[in-house]
Phi, psi and omega in degrees: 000150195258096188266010148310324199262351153321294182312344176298320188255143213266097193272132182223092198293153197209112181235155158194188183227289178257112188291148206269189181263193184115319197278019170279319149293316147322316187275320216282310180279345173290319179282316180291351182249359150293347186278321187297337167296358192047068148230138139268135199243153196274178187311318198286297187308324187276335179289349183260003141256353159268335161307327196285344204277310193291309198281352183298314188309323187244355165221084170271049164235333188286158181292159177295308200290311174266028126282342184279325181302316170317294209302310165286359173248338182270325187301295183322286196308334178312274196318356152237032178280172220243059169232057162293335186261356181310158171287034185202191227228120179275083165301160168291349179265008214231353208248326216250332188274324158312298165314303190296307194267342126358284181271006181273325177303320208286331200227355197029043189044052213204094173310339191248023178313148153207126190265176192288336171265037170070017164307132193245146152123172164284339157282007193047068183240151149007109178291311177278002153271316197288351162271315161282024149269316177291295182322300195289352179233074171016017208273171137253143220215103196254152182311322174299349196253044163270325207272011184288178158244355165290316146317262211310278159001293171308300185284348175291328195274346191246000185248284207286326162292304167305357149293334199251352152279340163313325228213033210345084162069012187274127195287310181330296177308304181300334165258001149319284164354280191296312182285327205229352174118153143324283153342298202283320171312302185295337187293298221272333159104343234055019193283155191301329196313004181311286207302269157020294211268336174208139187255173161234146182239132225262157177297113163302058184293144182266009160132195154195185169295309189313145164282136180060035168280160185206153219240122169212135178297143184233165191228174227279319202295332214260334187263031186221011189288000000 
C-alpha cells in the first residue's frame, strides 16, 4: 500500500497511556479562591470550573453561557466513556481529561469547526456516522444540530465507546480509529511503514488529581510493538 499518499490528508492521530500531572494547579487556586466566598464548593463545581479555566485559555471568545453550558456537557458525557479496560485504573478525572484534550485536538472548542472531509463540530464528527449513531440511540438529527454541543459530544462518546469496544478496549487502537477510520486502521495492519509516514501528536490533556502521573506520546514505532 502506498502510505505517501496517505500523508495528503492531515490525520491527527492521538494515543496516550498515562494521564499528566497537573490539575493539582489548576485545581487548587480555583478552590482557594471558591473558599473565600465561605462556601465549600462540591466536587463537580470546581471540575466544571477548572474545565471552564481551561477552555477560556483557548477560546476566550465564548460567551460565560456556552462555556458554561461546553464545560457541563464534557463533564456528563466524560462519565460514560467506556475505559474501564484500559491497563490502568480509569478514574473519572482520568475520563473528563481524555475528553476535553480530544476535543481541544479535534476542534479547538470551536463549535462550527468543519474540516475539508466535511467533518463537523467539537468532536469533529461524520455527518454519516453521527447519523448512524442517532439511529442505533434513536435520536432524529438534522446536520445543524452537530454543532450543539449536547449533541455532537454525546455521539463523538459514544462512536469512540464503540471504537473501543471494536478494538476490545485498547484505547490507543480506538483512537487512531476515530481520527482516521476504522477502515483505514484495518487497512494499514499496523504496519511499520506507519512510522516512516506519519507522524503523532499527543492529547493536550489539561491533567489530573493523582500525584505523579506522567503524560506520554506514543509514535508508531512504539504503538506497533
Amino acid at each position: 500500500m502506498n502510505f505517501r499518499r496517505l500523508t495528503q490528508f492531515r490525520f491527527r492521530y492521538v494515543i496516550f497511556l498515562l494521564l499528566p500531572f497537573g490539575f493539582q494547579l489548576l485545581l487548587e487556586p480555583l478552590a482557594g479562591a471558591l473558599n473565600q466566598k465561605k462556601s465549600i464548593p462540591d466536587e463537580e463545581s470546581i471540575e466544571i470550573a477548572t474545565i471552564q479555566a481551561y477552555i477560556s485559555e483557548i477560546r476566550p471568545s465564548l460567551s460565560s453561557e456556552s462555556l458554561q453550558k461546553l464545560s457541563q456537557v464534557i463533564l456528563q458525557e466524560s462519565r460514560r466513556l467506556n475505559i474501564e479496560s484500559c491497563n490502568f485504573r480509569c478514574s473519572d478525572t482520568d475520563k473528563v481529561s481524555l475528553l476535553i484534550g480530544l476535543i481541544h485536538l479535534e476542534s479547538q472548542f470551536k463549535a462550527t469547526a468543519r474540516s475539508p472531509k466535511n467533518a463537523r463540530g467539537f468532536m469533529q464528527i461524520m455527518p454519516t456516522t453521527a447519523n448512524w449513531i442517532s439511529q442505533k440511540e434513536g435520536w432524529k438529527i438534522n446536520l445543524s444540530d452537530l454543532h450543539k454541543p449536547e449533541v455532537n459530544i454525546h455521539l463523538g462518546v459514544s462512536y469512540l465507546n464503540y471504537l473501543l469496544d471494536l478494538r476490545k478496549g485498547d484505547t490507543a487502537k480506538a483512537l487512531l480509529s476515530y481520527n482516521a477510520g476504522p477502515s483505514a486502521v484495518d487497512r494499514w495492519g499496523w504496519d511499520p511503514g506507519i512510522q516512516r509516514n506519519h507522524s503523532f501528536q499527543p492529547i493536550p490533556l489539561f491533567g489530573t488529581k493523582r500525584k505523579n502521573c506522567q503524560f506520554h506520546s506514543i509514535n508508531s514505532r512504539s504503538l506497533l510493538l
